[in-house]
Tab-separated table of C-alpha atoms and ligand atoms in Angstrom:
chain	number	residue	atom	x	y	z
A	28	MET	CA	-66.319	15.205	-2.181
A	29	LYS	CA	-63.282	13.069	-3.100
A	30	LYS	CA	-62.587	10.096	-0.839
A	31	LEU	CA	-59.153	10.380	0.732
A	32	MET	CA	-57.302	7.034	0.772
A	33	ALA	CA	-54.254	7.483	2.989
A	34	ALA	CA	-51.223	5.266	3.656
A	35	ASN	CA	-49.439	5.892	6.951
A	36	TRP	CA	-46.060	4.162	6.721
A	37	LYS	CA	-45.102	5.079	10.299
A	38	MET	CA	-41.455	4.168	11.082
A	39	HIS	CA	-41.045	1.870	8.077
A	40	LYS	CA	-39.033	2.072	4.839
A	41	THR	CA	-35.722	3.492	3.758
A	42	THR	CA	-35.713	6.074	0.964
A	43	GLU	CA	-35.401	3.521	-1.829
A	44	GLU	CA	-37.960	1.157	-0.317
A	45	ALA	CA	-40.374	4.081	-0.111
A	46	PHE	CA	-39.661	5.137	-3.699
A	47	ASP	CA	-40.210	1.602	-5.015
A	48	THR	CA	-43.479	1.140	-3.105
A	49	ALA	CA	-44.819	4.528	-4.204
A	50	GLU	CA	-43.824	3.899	-7.812
A	51	GLU	CA	-45.526	0.497	-7.771
A	52	LEU	CA	-48.627	2.034	-6.197
A	53	VAL	CA	-48.921	4.601	-8.998
A	54	ALA	CA	-48.435	1.860	-11.586
A	55	LEU	CA	-51.091	-0.357	-9.973
A	56	CYS	CA	-53.802	2.238	-9.493
A	57	GLY	CA	-52.902	5.379	-11.447
A	58	ALA	CA	-55.009	4.771	-14.557
A	59	ALA	CA	-57.751	2.935	-12.656
A	60	LEU	CA	-58.133	5.533	-9.893
A	61	PRO	CA	-61.802	6.613	-9.847
A	62	GLU	CA	-62.386	10.358	-10.340
A	63	ASP	CA	-63.779	10.673	-6.830
A	64	ARG	CA	-60.668	9.392	-5.021
A	65	GLU	CA	-57.370	10.867	-3.898
A	66	VAL	CA	-54.399	8.890	-2.611
A	67	LEU	CA	-52.231	10.274	0.167
A	68	VAL	CA	-48.878	8.678	1.002
A	69	ILE	CA	-47.366	9.502	4.404
A	70	PRO	CA	-43.819	8.124	4.653
A	71	PRO	CA	-41.243	8.856	7.361
A	72	PHE	CA	-39.559	12.280	7.073
A	73	THR	CA	-36.357	10.861	5.592
A	74	ALA	CA	-38.262	9.362	2.648
A	75	LEU	CA	-40.527	12.324	1.874
A	76	ARG	CA	-38.559	13.789	-0.997
A	77	ARG	CA	-37.901	10.459	-2.682
A	78	THR	CA	-41.533	9.343	-2.276
A	79	GLY	CA	-42.634	12.651	-3.791
A	80	GLN	CA	-40.467	11.912	-6.830
A	81	ALA	CA	-42.336	8.637	-7.373
A	82	LEU	CA	-45.723	10.375	-7.087
A	83	ALA	CA	-44.794	13.389	-9.247
A	84	GLY	CA	-46.965	14.078	-12.267
A	85	ASN	CA	-50.019	12.372	-10.733
A	86	PRO	CA	-52.131	15.199	-9.322
A	87	ARG	CA	-54.411	12.925	-7.289
A	88	PHE	CA	-51.460	11.275	-5.519
A	89	LEU	CA	-50.515	13.489	-2.599
A	90	LEU	CA	-47.685	13.503	-0.096
A	91	GLY	CA	-48.077	13.970	3.643
A	92	GLY	CA	-46.004	14.259	6.812
A	93	GLN	CA	-46.631	12.234	9.978
A	94	ASN	CA	-45.958	15.007	12.458
A	95	PHE	CA	-44.510	18.495	13.003
A	96	TYR	CA	-43.863	21.008	15.755
A	97	PRO	CA	-46.111	24.087	15.942
A	98	GLU	CA	-43.431	26.768	15.655
A	99	GLU	CA	-41.897	28.450	12.631
A	100	GLN	CA	-38.306	27.523	13.457
A	101	GLY	CA	-35.949	27.539	16.424
A	102	ALA	CA	-34.278	25.464	19.108
A	103	PHE	CA	-36.521	22.374	18.942
A	104	THR	CA	-34.073	19.538	18.465
A	105	GLY	CA	-35.547	16.580	16.647
A	106	GLU	CA	-38.574	18.479	15.409
A	107	ILE	CA	-39.663	19.643	11.966
A	108	SER	CA	-41.733	22.658	10.881
A	109	PRO	CA	-44.676	23.055	8.499
A	110	ALA	CA	-42.437	25.102	6.156
A	111	MET	CA	-40.039	22.151	5.955
A	112	LEU	CA	-42.878	19.784	5.070
A	113	LEU	CA	-44.171	22.177	2.412
A	114	ASP	CA	-40.621	22.527	1.078
A	115	VAL	CA	-40.428	18.800	0.262
A	116	GLY	CA	-43.844	18.788	-1.372
A	117	CYS	CA	-46.245	17.822	1.415
A	118	ALA	CA	-49.867	18.857	1.068
A	119	PHE	CA	-51.082	17.157	4.248
A	120	VAL	CA	-49.932	16.364	7.746
A	121	LEU	CA	-51.290	14.155	10.536
A	122	ALA	CA	-52.012	15.545	13.986
A	123	GLY	CA	-52.913	13.565	17.071
A	124	HIS	CA	-52.318	10.054	15.743
A	125	SER	CA	-52.983	7.621	18.583
A	126	GLU	CA	-49.343	6.528	18.672
A	127	ARG	CA	-48.325	10.122	19.280
A	128	ARG	CA	-50.963	10.528	21.956
A	129	HIS	CA	-50.450	7.205	23.743
A	130	VAL	CA	-46.833	6.208	23.049
A	131	LEU	CA	-45.269	9.681	22.881
A	132	GLY	CA	-47.480	11.460	25.395
A	133	GLU	CA	-48.949	14.182	23.202
A	134	THR	CA	-51.779	16.054	24.939
A	135	ASP	CA	-55.070	17.265	23.486
A	136	GLU	CA	-53.765	20.824	23.926
A	137	MET	CA	-50.614	20.133	21.900
A	138	VAL	CA	-52.685	18.434	19.217
A	139	GLY	CA	-54.894	21.532	19.083
A	140	ARG	CA	-51.884	23.810	18.684
A	141	LYS	CA	-50.659	21.639	15.842
A	142	VAL	CA	-53.974	21.579	13.974
A	143	ALA	CA	-54.346	25.364	14.102
A	144	PHE	CA	-50.700	26.105	13.274
A	145	GLY	CA	-50.487	23.570	10.447
A	146	LEU	CA	-53.579	25.014	8.780
A	147	GLU	CA	-52.379	28.586	9.269
A	148	ARG	CA	-49.053	27.718	7.646
A	149	GLY	CA	-50.626	26.234	4.539
A	150	LEU	CA	-50.843	22.506	5.173
A	151	SER	CA	-54.041	20.495	5.085
A	152	VAL	CA	-54.441	18.655	8.372
A	153	ILE	CA	-55.845	15.262	9.364
A	154	LEU	CA	-56.891	15.378	13.020
A	155	CYS	CA	-56.941	11.822	14.397
A	156	VAL	CA	-59.359	11.016	17.207
A	157	GLY	CA	-60.535	7.804	18.826
A	158	GLU	CA	-61.294	6.067	22.084
A	159	ARG	CA	-59.373	3.371	23.975
A	160	ILE	CA	-61.066	0.039	24.672
A	161	ASP	CA	-61.620	0.839	28.347
A	162	GLU	CA	-63.335	4.079	27.350
A	163	ARG	CA	-65.600	2.212	24.889
A	164	ARG	CA	-66.482	-0.379	27.542
A	165	ALA	CA	-67.313	2.432	29.967
A	166	GLY	CA	-69.729	3.966	27.419
A	167	GLN	CA	-67.542	7.046	26.985
A	168	VAL	CA	-67.016	7.053	23.208
A	169	GLU	CA	-68.898	10.292	22.516
A	170	GLN	CA	-67.429	12.025	25.553
A	171	VAL	CA	-63.875	11.148	24.415
A	172	LEU	CA	-64.523	12.186	20.830
A	173	ARG	CA	-66.129	15.461	21.932
A	174	THR	CA	-63.147	16.360	24.112
A	175	GLN	CA	-60.601	15.459	21.433
A	176	LEU	CA	-62.547	17.398	18.792
A	177	ASP	CA	-63.206	20.430	21.006
A	178	LYS	CA	-59.560	20.726	22.003
A	179	GLY	CA	-58.188	19.645	18.638
A	180	LEU	CA	-60.236	22.238	16.758
A	181	ALA	CA	-60.235	25.024	19.355
A	182	GLY	CA	-57.808	27.321	17.544
A	183	VAL	CA	-58.987	26.656	13.998
A	184	ASP	CA	-60.308	29.627	12.003
A	185	ARG	CA	-64.080	29.024	11.646
A	186	GLY	CA	-63.818	30.065	7.994
A	187	VAL	CA	-61.258	27.367	7.137
A	188	ASP	CA	-61.534	25.784	3.685
A	189	PRO	CA	-63.404	22.536	4.467
A	190	GLU	CA	-61.272	20.594	1.980
A	191	ARG	CA	-58.217	21.282	4.123
A	192	LEU	CA	-59.480	19.860	7.392
A	193	VAL	CA	-60.026	16.115	7.719
A	194	VAL	CA	-60.922	14.112	10.825
A	195	ALA	CA	-59.803	10.484	11.063
A	196	TYR	CA	-61.844	8.360	13.454
A	197	GLU	CA	-59.401	5.714	14.642
A	198	PRO	CA	-60.516	3.657	17.645
A	199	VAL	CA	-57.272	2.910	19.468
A	200	TRP	CA	-58.254	-0.735	20.036
A	201	ALA	CA	-58.527	-1.263	16.261
A	202	ILE	CA	-55.149	0.192	15.273
A	203	GLY	CA	-52.641	-2.478	14.301
A	204	THR	CA	-54.632	-5.173	16.113
A	205	GLY	CA	-56.490	-6.821	13.238
A	206	GLU	CA	-59.692	-5.989	15.102
A	207	VAL	CA	-61.740	-3.735	12.849
A	208	ALA	CA	-64.654	-1.730	14.249
A	209	GLY	CA	-68.046	-3.086	13.164
A	210	PRO	CA	-70.153	-1.172	10.611
A	211	GLN	CA	-72.555	0.018	13.289
A	212	GLU	CA	-69.728	1.289	15.497
A	213	ILE	CA	-68.186	3.144	12.557
A	214	VAL	CA	-71.490	4.660	11.408
A	215	GLN	CA	-72.351	5.842	14.926
A	216	ALA	CA	-68.945	7.381	15.578
A	217	HIS	CA	-68.823	9.080	12.175
A	218	ALA	CA	-72.324	10.488	12.615
A	219	PHE	CA	-71.228	11.927	15.939
A	220	VAL	CA	-68.067	13.441	14.419
A	221	ARG	CA	-70.178	14.941	11.619
A	222	GLN	CA	-72.566	16.447	14.159
A	223	GLU	CA	-69.647	17.990	16.048
A	224	LEU	CA	-68.110	19.389	12.850
A	225	VAL	CA	-71.425	21.010	11.925
A	226	ARG	CA	-71.733	22.362	15.464
A	227	ALA	CA	-68.270	23.914	15.141
A	228	PHE	CA	-68.231	25.035	11.499
A	229	GLY	CA	-71.879	25.199	10.396
A	230	GLU	CA	-72.654	23.941	6.892
A	231	ALA	CA	-68.931	23.751	6.037
A	232	GLY	CA	-68.755	20.891	8.539
A	233	ARG	CA	-70.752	18.758	6.086
A	234	GLU	CA	-68.020	19.185	3.478
A	235	MET	CA	-65.159	18.082	5.741
A	236	ARG	CA	-63.968	14.545	5.178
A	237	ILE	CA	-64.126	11.928	7.916
A	238	GLN	CA	-61.816	8.961	7.448
A	239	TYR	CA	-61.985	5.635	9.241
A	240	GLY	CA	-58.750	4.017	10.417
A	241	GLY	CA	-58.113	0.769	12.273
A	242	SER	CA	-57.150	-2.531	10.639
A	243	VAL	CA	-58.497	-1.636	7.196
A	244	LYS	CA	-57.512	-4.446	4.802
A	245	PRO	CA	-58.200	-5.258	1.146
A	246	ASP	CA	-61.040	-7.588	2.127
A	247	ASN	CA	-62.935	-5.182	4.410
A	248	ALA	CA	-62.240	-1.880	2.598
A	249	ALA	CA	-65.190	-2.041	0.184
A	250	GLU	CA	-67.736	-2.413	2.979
A	251	ILE	CA	-66.176	0.356	5.080
A	252	ILE	CA	-65.766	2.878	2.289
A	253	HIS	CA	-69.493	2.813	1.465
A	254	LEU	CA	-70.736	3.423	5.008
A	255	ASP	CA	-72.483	6.724	5.794
A	256	ASN	CA	-70.107	9.607	6.489
A	257	VAL	CA	-67.013	7.553	5.595
A	258	ASP	CA	-65.063	9.807	3.245
A	259	GLY	CA	-61.870	7.801	3.083
A	260	VAL	CA	-59.580	5.567	5.098
A	261	LEU	CA	-56.303	5.933	6.962
A	262	VAL	CA	-54.330	2.708	6.689
A	263	GLY	CA	-51.217	1.552	8.520
A	264	GLY	CA	-50.126	-2.082	8.191
A	265	ALA	CA	-51.984	-2.895	4.989
A	266	SER	CA	-50.528	0.166	3.249
A	267	LEU	CA	-46.931	-1.002	3.455
A	268	ARG	CA	-47.191	-3.130	0.325
A	269	ALA	CA	-48.350	-1.563	-2.931
A	270	ASP	CA	-50.356	-4.626	-3.992
A	271	SER	CA	-52.342	-4.611	-0.758
A	272	PHE	CA	-52.843	-0.827	-0.544
A	273	SER	CA	-53.813	-0.541	-4.220
A	274	ARG	CA	-56.636	-3.036	-3.589
A	275	ILE	CA	-57.858	-0.801	-0.752
A	276	VAL	CA	-57.580	2.344	-2.886
A	277	LEU	CA	-59.601	0.746	-5.681
A	278	ALA	CA	-62.044	-1.118	-3.422
A	279	ASP	CA	-65.623	-0.816	-4.605
B	16	PEP	C1	-52.961	3.835	11.542
B	16	PEP	O1	-51.762	3.791	11.681
B	16	PEP	O2	-53.502	4.934	11.528
B	16	PEP	C2	-53.711	2.586	11.402
B	16	PEP	C3	-55.010	2.665	11.283
B	16	PEP	O3	-53.000	1.409	11.432
B	16	PEP	P1	-53.558	-0.050	10.995
B	16	PEP	O4	-54.212	0.114	9.645
B	16	PEP	O5	-52.345	-0.920	10.943
B	16	PEP	O6	-54.541	-0.474	12.036
C-alpha cells in the first residue's frame, strides 16, 4: 500500500504561485521519492490546471480538488462538478473537510452524497472525519467517528476499489492550531477507523488508506507516518512551502 502524502492548499496561492510551489516540490522530492509513496497536491480550483502542468510527467505526483457538488451539471451557481475536476486532471477530491463541515455548514448527509457521487463519477475520494475538542473531552470520539463514517460511506458501492477510497482522520482541534494529536490518540482513532472500514467493506477495508491530518510538520512527520494504520498524511499549513512539505513527504 503506497502512503498518500497530501498537500491541502485551501484558499491560498494564485496560479503562478501554485505552479512555482509545485515545480519546486517535484524538484525537491521527485528523484528521492520512495517507491511506496504518492504525493497529492490539492490547490484551489483556479490553480488546478497550472499546478497539473508542474506535476505532469511524474506519475506518483497527483492532483486533487478540494470540493465539488454532487450533481452532473446544472443551476448550482458557484459549484463545480466531478467531470470538471476530471477534465483538469484531478485524480482525487476531498469530501467533508472540517472547514466545510464547521465553517460552511456541510452536513453528514451532504458529505455522504459527495463521497458516493464522486466515486461513481470516477474520482478517488478522501473522506475527512474527526471530532471537536468538546466531543473528545466528553469521551465521544468513537461515537462521532462512527456517525461520520456511517453517513459518509452510506451510499458507497460495497465493491469499490479500495485504492480509490481514503479516510483522513483529522481531529478538528488539531487542524491549523499547532496542536498535534499524540501518538496514542492517533493509533486509537486509526484502529477504530480501520475496524469500521472492515465492518463496512470486509477484507477490502484493510486495503483502504487512512491518513492523519492536524498540524503535521517536518519535525513530527517521521513519528506519525510510522504509527500503526497511518497510511499517509493530509497537511495544510506546512504544505504551503515546497521546502517544508518536501521534508514531510520524504520523512523517514
Ligand atoms: C488540513 O487542512 O487538513 C490540515 C490538517 O491543516 P493543518 O496541517 O494546517 O493543521
